[in-house]
Coordinates of C-alpha atoms in Angstrom, one line a residue:
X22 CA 11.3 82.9 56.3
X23 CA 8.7 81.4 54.1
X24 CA 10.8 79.1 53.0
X25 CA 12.4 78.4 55.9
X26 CA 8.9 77.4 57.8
X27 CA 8.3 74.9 54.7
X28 CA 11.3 73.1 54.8
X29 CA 10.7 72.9 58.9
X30 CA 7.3 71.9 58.1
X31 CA 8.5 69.0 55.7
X32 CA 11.2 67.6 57.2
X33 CA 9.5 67.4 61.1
X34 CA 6.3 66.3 59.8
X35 CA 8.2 63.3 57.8
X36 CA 11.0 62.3 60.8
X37 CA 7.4 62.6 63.0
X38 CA 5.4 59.8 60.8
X39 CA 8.7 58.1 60.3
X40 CA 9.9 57.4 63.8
X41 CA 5.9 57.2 65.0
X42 CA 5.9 54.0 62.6
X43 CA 9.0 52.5 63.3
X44 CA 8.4 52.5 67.0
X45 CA 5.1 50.6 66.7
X46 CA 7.8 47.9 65.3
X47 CA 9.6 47.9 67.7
X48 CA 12.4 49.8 66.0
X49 CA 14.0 52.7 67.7
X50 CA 12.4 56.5 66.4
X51 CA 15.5 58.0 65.3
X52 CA 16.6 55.2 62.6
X53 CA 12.8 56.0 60.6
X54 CA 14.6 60.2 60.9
X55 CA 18.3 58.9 59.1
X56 CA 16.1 57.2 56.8
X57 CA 13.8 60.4 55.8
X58 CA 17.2 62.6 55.3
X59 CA 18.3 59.6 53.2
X60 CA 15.0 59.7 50.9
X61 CA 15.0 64.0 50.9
X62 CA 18.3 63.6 50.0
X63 CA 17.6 60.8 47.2
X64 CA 14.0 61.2 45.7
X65 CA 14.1 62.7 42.0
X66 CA 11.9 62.2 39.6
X67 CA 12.9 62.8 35.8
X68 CA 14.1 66.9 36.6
X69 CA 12.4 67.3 39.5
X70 CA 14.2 66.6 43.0
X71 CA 13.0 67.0 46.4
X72 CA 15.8 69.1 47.1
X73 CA 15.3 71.4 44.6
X74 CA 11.5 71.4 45.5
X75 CA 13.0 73.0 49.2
X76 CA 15.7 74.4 48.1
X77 CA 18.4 73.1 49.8
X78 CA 21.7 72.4 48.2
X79 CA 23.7 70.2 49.9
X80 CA 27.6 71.3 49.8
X81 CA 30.2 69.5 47.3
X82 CA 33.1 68.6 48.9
X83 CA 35.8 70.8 47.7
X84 CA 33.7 72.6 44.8
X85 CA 31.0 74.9 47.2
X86 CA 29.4 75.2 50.5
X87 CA 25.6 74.1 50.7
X88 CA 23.2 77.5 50.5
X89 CA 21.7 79.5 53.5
X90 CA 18.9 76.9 53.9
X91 CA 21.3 73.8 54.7
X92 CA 23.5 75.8 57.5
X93 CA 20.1 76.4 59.0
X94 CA 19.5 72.9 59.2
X95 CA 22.8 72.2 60.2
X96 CA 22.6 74.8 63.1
X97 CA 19.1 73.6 64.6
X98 CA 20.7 69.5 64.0
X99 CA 23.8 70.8 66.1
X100 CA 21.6 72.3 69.1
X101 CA 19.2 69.4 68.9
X102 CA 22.6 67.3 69.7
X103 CA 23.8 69.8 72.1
X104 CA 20.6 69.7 74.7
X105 CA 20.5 65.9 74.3
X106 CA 23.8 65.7 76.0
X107 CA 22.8 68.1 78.0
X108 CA 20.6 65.8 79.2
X109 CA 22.6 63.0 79.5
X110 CA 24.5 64.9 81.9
X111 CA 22.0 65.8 83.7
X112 CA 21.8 61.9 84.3
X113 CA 25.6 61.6 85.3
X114 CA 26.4 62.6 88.4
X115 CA 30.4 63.2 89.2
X116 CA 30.9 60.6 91.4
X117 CA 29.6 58.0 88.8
X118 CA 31.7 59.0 86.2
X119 CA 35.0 59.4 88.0
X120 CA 33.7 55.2 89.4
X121 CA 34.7 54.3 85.7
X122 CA 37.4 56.7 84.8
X123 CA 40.3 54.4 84.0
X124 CA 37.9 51.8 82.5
X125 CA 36.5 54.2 80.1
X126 CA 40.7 56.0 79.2
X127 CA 41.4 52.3 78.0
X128 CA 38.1 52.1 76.7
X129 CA 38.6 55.4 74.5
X130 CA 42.5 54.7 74.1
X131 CA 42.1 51.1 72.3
X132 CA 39.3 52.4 70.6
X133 CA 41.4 55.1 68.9
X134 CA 44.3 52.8 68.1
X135 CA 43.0 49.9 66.3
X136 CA 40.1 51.4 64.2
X137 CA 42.5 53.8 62.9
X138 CA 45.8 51.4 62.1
X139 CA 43.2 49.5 60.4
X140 CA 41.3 52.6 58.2
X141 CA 45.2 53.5 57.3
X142 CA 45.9 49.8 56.5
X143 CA 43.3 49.1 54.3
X144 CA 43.8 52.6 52.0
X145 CA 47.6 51.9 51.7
X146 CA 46.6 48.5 50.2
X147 CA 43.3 50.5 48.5
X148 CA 45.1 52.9 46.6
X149 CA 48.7 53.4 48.4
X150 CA 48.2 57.2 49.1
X151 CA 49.5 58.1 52.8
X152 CA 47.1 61.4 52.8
X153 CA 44.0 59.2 52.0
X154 CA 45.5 56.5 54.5
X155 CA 45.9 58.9 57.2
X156 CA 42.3 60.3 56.7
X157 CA 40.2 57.2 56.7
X158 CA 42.0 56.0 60.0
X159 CA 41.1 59.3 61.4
X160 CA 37.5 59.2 60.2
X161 CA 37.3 55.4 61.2
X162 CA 38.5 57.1 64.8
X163 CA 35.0 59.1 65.7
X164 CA 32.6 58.3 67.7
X165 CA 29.1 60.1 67.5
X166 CA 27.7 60.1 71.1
X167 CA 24.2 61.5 70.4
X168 CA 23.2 58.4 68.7
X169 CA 24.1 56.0 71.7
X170 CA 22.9 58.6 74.0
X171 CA 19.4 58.4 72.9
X172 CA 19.4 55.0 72.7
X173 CA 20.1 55.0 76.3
X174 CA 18.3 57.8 77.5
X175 CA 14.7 56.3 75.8
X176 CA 15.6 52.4 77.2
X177 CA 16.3 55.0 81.0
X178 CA 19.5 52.8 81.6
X179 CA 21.6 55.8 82.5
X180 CA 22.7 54.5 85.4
X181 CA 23.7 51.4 84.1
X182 CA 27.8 50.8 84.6
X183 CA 28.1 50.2 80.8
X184 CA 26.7 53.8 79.8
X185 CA 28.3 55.4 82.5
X186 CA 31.9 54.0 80.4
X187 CA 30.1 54.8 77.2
X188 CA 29.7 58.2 77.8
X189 CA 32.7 58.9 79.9
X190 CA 34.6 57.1 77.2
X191 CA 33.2 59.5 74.5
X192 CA 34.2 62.9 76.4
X193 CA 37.8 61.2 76.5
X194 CA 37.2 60.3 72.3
X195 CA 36.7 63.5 71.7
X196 CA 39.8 64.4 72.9
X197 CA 42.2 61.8 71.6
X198 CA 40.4 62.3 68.3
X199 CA 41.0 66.0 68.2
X200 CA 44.5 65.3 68.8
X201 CA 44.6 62.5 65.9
X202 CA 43.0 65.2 63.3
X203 CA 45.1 67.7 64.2
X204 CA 48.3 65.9 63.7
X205 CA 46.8 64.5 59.9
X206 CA 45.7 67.7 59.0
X207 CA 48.8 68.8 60.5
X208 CA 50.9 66.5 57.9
X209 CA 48.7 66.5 55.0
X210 CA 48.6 70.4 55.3
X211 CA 52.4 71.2 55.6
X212 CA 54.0 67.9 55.5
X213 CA 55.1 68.7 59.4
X214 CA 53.4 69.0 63.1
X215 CA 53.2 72.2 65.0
X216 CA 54.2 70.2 68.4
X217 CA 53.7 73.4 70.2
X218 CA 50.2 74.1 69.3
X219 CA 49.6 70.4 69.6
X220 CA 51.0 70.8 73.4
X221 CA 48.7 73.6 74.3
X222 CA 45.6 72.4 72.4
X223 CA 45.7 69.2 74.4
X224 CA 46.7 70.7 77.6
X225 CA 43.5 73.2 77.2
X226 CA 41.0 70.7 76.3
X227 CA 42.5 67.8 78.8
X228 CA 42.2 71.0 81.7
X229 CA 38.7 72.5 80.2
X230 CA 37.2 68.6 80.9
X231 CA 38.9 68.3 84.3
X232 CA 38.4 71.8 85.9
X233 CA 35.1 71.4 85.0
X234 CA 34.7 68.2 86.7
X235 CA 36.2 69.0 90.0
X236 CA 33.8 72.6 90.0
X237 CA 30.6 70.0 89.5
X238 CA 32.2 67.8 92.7
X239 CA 33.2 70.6 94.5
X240 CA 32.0 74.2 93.8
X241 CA 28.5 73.2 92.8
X242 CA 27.3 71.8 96.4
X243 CA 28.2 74.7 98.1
X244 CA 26.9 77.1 96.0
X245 CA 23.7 75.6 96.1
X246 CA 23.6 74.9 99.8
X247 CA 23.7 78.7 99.9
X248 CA 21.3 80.2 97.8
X249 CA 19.1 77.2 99.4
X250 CA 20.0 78.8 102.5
X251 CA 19.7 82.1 101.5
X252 CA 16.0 81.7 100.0
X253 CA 15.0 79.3 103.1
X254 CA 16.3 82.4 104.9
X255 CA 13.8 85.1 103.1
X256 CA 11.2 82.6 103.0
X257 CA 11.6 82.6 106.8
X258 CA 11.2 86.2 106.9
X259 CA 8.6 86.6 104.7
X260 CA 6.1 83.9 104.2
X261 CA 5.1 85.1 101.0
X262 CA 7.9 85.6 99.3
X263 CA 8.6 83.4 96.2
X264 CA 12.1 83.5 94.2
X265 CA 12.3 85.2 90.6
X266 CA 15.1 82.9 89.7
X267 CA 13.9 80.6 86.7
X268 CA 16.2 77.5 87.1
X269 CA 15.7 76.6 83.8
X270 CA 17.0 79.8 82.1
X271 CA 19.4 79.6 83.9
X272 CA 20.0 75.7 82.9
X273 CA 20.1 76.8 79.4
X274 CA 22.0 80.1 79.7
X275 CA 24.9 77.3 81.4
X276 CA 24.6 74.9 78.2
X277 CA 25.2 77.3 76.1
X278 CA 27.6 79.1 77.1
X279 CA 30.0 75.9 78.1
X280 CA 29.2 75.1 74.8
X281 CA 30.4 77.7 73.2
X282 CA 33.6 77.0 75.5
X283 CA 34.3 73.5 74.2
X284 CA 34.3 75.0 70.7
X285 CA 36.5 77.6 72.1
X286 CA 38.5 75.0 73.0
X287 CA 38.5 73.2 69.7
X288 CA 36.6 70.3 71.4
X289 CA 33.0 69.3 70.5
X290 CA 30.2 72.1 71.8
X291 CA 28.1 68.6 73.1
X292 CA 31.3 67.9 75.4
X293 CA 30.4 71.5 77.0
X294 CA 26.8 70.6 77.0
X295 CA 26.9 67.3 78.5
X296 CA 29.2 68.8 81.6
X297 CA 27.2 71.6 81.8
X298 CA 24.2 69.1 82.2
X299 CA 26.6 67.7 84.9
X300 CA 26.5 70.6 86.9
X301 CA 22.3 70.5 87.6
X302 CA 23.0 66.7 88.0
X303 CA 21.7 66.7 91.7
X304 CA 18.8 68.9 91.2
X305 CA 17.3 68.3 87.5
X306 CA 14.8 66.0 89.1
X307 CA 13.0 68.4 91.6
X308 CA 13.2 71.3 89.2
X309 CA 11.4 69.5 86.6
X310 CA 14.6 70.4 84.4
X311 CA 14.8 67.1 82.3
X312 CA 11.6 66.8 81.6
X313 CA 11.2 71.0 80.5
X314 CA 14.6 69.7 78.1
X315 CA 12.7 67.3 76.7
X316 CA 10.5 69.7 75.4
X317 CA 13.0 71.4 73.4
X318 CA 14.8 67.9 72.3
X319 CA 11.7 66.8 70.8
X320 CA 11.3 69.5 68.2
X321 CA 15.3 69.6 67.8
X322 CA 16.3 66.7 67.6
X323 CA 15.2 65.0 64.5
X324 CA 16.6 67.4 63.0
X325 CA 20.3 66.1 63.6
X326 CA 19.5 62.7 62.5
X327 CA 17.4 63.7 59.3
X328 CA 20.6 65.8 58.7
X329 CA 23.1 62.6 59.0
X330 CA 20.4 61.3 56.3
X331 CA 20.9 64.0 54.0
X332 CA 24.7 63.4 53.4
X333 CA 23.9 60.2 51.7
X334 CA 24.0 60.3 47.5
X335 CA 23.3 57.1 46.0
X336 CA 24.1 58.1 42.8
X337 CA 27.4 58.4 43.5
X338 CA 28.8 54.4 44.5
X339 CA 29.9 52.2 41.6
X340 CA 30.5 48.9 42.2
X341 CA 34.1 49.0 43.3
X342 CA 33.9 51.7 45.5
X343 CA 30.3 49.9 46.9
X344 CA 33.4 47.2 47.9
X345 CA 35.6 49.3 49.2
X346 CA 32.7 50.6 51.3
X347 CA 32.0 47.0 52.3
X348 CA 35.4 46.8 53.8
X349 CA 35.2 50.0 55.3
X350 CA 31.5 49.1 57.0
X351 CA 32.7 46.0 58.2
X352 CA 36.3 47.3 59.6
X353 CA 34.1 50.0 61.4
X354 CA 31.8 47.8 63.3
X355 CA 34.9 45.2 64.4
X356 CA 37.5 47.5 65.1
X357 CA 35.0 49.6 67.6
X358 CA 33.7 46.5 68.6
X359 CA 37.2 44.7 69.6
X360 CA 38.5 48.0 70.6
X361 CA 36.2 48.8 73.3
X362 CA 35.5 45.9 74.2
X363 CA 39.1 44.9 74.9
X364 CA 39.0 48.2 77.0
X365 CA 36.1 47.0 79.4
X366 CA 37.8 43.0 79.7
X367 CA 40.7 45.2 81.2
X368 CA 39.6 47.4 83.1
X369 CA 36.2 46.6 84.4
X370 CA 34.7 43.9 86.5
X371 CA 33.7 40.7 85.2
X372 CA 29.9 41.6 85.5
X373 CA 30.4 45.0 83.0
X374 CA 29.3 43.8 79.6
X375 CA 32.2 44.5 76.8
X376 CA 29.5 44.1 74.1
X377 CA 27.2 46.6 75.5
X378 CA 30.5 49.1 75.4
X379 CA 31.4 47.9 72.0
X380 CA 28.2 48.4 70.3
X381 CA 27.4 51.6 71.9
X382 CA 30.7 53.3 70.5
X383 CA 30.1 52.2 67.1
X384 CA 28.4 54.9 65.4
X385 CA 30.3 57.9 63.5
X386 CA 27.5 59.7 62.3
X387 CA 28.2 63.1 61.8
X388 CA 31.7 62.9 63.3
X389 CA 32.8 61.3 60.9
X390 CA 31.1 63.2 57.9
X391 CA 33.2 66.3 59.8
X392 CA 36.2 64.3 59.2
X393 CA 36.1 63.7 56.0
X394 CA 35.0 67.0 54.8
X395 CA 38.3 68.5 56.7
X396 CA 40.6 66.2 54.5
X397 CA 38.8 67.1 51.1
X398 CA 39.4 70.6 51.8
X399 CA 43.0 70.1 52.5
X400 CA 45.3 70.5 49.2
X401 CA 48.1 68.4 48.6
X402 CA 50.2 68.9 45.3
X403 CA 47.1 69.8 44.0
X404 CA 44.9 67.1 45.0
X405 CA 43.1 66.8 47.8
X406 CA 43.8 64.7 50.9
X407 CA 40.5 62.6 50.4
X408 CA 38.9 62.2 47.3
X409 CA 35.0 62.4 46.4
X410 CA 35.1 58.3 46.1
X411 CA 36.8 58.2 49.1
X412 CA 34.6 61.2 50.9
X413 CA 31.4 59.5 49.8
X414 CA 33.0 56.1 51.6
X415 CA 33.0 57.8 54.8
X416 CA 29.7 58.9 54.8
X417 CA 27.9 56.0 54.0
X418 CA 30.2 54.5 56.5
X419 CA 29.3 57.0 59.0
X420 CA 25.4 56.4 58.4
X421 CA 25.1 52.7 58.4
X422 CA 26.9 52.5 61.5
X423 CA 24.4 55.0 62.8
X424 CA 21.6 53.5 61.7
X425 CA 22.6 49.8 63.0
X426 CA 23.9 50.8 66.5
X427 CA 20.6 51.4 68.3
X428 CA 19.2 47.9 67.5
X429 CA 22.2 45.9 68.4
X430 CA 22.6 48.3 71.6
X431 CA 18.6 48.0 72.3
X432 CA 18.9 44.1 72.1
X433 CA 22.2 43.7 74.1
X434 CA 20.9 45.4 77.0
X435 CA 17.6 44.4 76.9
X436 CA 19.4 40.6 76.8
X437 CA 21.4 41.6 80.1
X438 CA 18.9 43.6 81.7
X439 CA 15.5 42.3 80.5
X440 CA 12.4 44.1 81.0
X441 CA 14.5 46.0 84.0
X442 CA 15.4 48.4 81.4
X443 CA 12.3 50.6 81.7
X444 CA 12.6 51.0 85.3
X445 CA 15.6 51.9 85.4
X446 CA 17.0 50.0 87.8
X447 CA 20.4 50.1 89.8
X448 CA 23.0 47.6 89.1
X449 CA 23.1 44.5 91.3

């Protein structure tokens, strides 16, 4: 535990100063936190490393696992993720999701398709191999939500229509995207796909999201209208008499246990989290719940973007494979860009920005990283379905298309909206 509260100590105290300096910049907080798991990851001096110094080792794709100390970090980066979208859906009430549902299907739809014909495209040219082909356009699929979320949540333009498609479009993302891994691992694996456990995995995850949708539009009103009358009812009869329920245990109790559904599920535990935040939608506000979250986000939450820092090992790009990351950056950013943007020229009104969609699906960040380590681990006549070169590709893919979303997203909707952006205004 000694160690444990050092490397806490460290890495909070860093991301703190970090994001503290880049916001008197101007520059959103969480890019100064990448940038800290970046130099952690990165500072050695003749033997000495700053990893080492904390012992953490980072894991080595298909050699080990990192030690004890990195899953810690790796569990408290996963909750600080999971009670950001928790708060986002807090901010998301049903009926203004379902107001862009077929916007944000094409939105997620066309930005499945293109980034990943052109991730296969480019390896088949790179290096001809179908199983590092099929990986890299599955990779290029992802979409990290948690970066775009904050983004939005700090600029309070939640109820914007273009982050209402951005996050809608992300639940649906994570769904498509599950399906597209499954049927690579699928292939790379056994050279086949299970089409029956495909079915049923998308059937369960397609009725987890829904069910859970129409039980925040339906169920959820009437079972609070009655313990609202119930309590005005006691309160009636007894003056004095004050409820023992503590909303916000109970608030957290909810988030994690839809959570641990979603993963259940084989979906993402923040697509639980964010319609579990859903569900307290209409009364977060007068229980004080968003602002009792924040509390735990802000000690949390660095955490997950020091930890996308971490992945990064300079040492390890030569000069042809800093080109073929080039490429890869640069495919990233205009196939989610084109993509999603197509999406929103299609299915939304001619006021709804496509540039504010693009940009906010851009990043990867960890979801990619996942990706990636899923194909190293996957044996194919005794290679592996992604290589190192190929691995470390992906995750410097994955980061600078994290670290370069929130200003492009900042400045696009502070170019639409202006200074309305801290309000918090309703679209005209």
């Amino acid at each position: 535990m000694e160690q444990v509260m050092i490397i806490l100590c460290v890495l909070f105290t860093l991301a703190f100063f970090a994001s503290a300096v880049l916001k008197r910049f101007g520059i959103p907080g969480l890019i100064g936190e990448i940038l800290v798991g970046i130099f952690v990851a990165n500072l050695v001096i003749g033997d000495w490393s700053l990893l080492e110094f904390l012992h953490i080792e980072r894991p080595i794709p298909g050699v080990s696992d990192g030690n004890e100390n990195w899953d810690m970090i790796e569990m408290i980066a996963e909750l600080g993720v999971v009670f950001l979208l928790f708060i986002v859906g807090m901010e998301t009430k049903v009926k203004d999701l379902t107001s862009v549902g077929r916007t944000a299907v094409l939105v997620a739809v066309l930005g499945v398709i293109i980034p990943f014909v052109a991730g296969y495209a480019l390896i088949m040219a790179w290096d001809g191999n179908i199983y590092h082909a099929m990986f890299m356009g599955a990779a290029m699929v992802a979409t990290s939500v948690g970066i775009t979320a904050q983004v939005i949540k700090d600029m309070g333009v939640m109820n914007k229509t273009e982050s209402r498609i951005i996050i809608g479009a992300a639940v649906i993302d994570d769904i498509i995207g599950l399906i597209v891994l499954a049927v690579v691992a699928g292939i790379a694996a056994t050279g086949s796909v299970d089409y029956v456990d495909l079915t049923e995995m998308t059937v369960i995850a397609v009725m987890f999201v829904v069910l859970m949708i129409l039980f925040c539009a339906k169920a959820v009103p009437e079972i609070a209208s009655r313990v609202i009358r119930s309590c005005e009812n006691r309160k009636t009869k007894d003056p004095g008499w004050r409820s023992n329920i503590d909303i916000f245990a109970v608030a957290i109790i909810v988030c994690l246990l839809l959570s641990a559904l979603a993963s259940q599920m084989r979906l993402a535990m923040i697509v639980g989290a964010f319609l579990a935040g859903m569900i307290f939608a209409d009364y977060a506000h007068d229980a004080g719940l968003t602002k009792k979250m924040g509390s735990l986000t802000a000690f949390f939450l660095p955490f997950f973007f020091v930890y996308v820092g971490l992945h990064v090992d300079l040492s390890a790009f030569t000069t042809s494979l800093l080109l073929l990351a080039t490429i890869v950056i640069i495919l990233a950013f205009v196939t989610k860009y084109v993509g999603c943007g197509l999406g929103v020229i299609l299915g939304s009104k001619k006021t709804t920005s496509p540039k504010i969609v693009g940009i906010g699906m851009i990043p990867r960040g960890e979801v990619g990283i996942i990706v990636a380590t899923i194909g190293i681990g996957i044996i194919v006549s005794g290679e592996p379905a992604m290589t190192n070169d190929l691995f470390a590709v992906v995750v410097l893919m994955s980061v600078v298309t994290t670290l370069a979303a929130p200003f492009l997203l900042s400045s696009v909707f502070r170019k639409k909206y202006g200074d309305r952006t801290k309000d918090g205004l309703q679209d005209e």
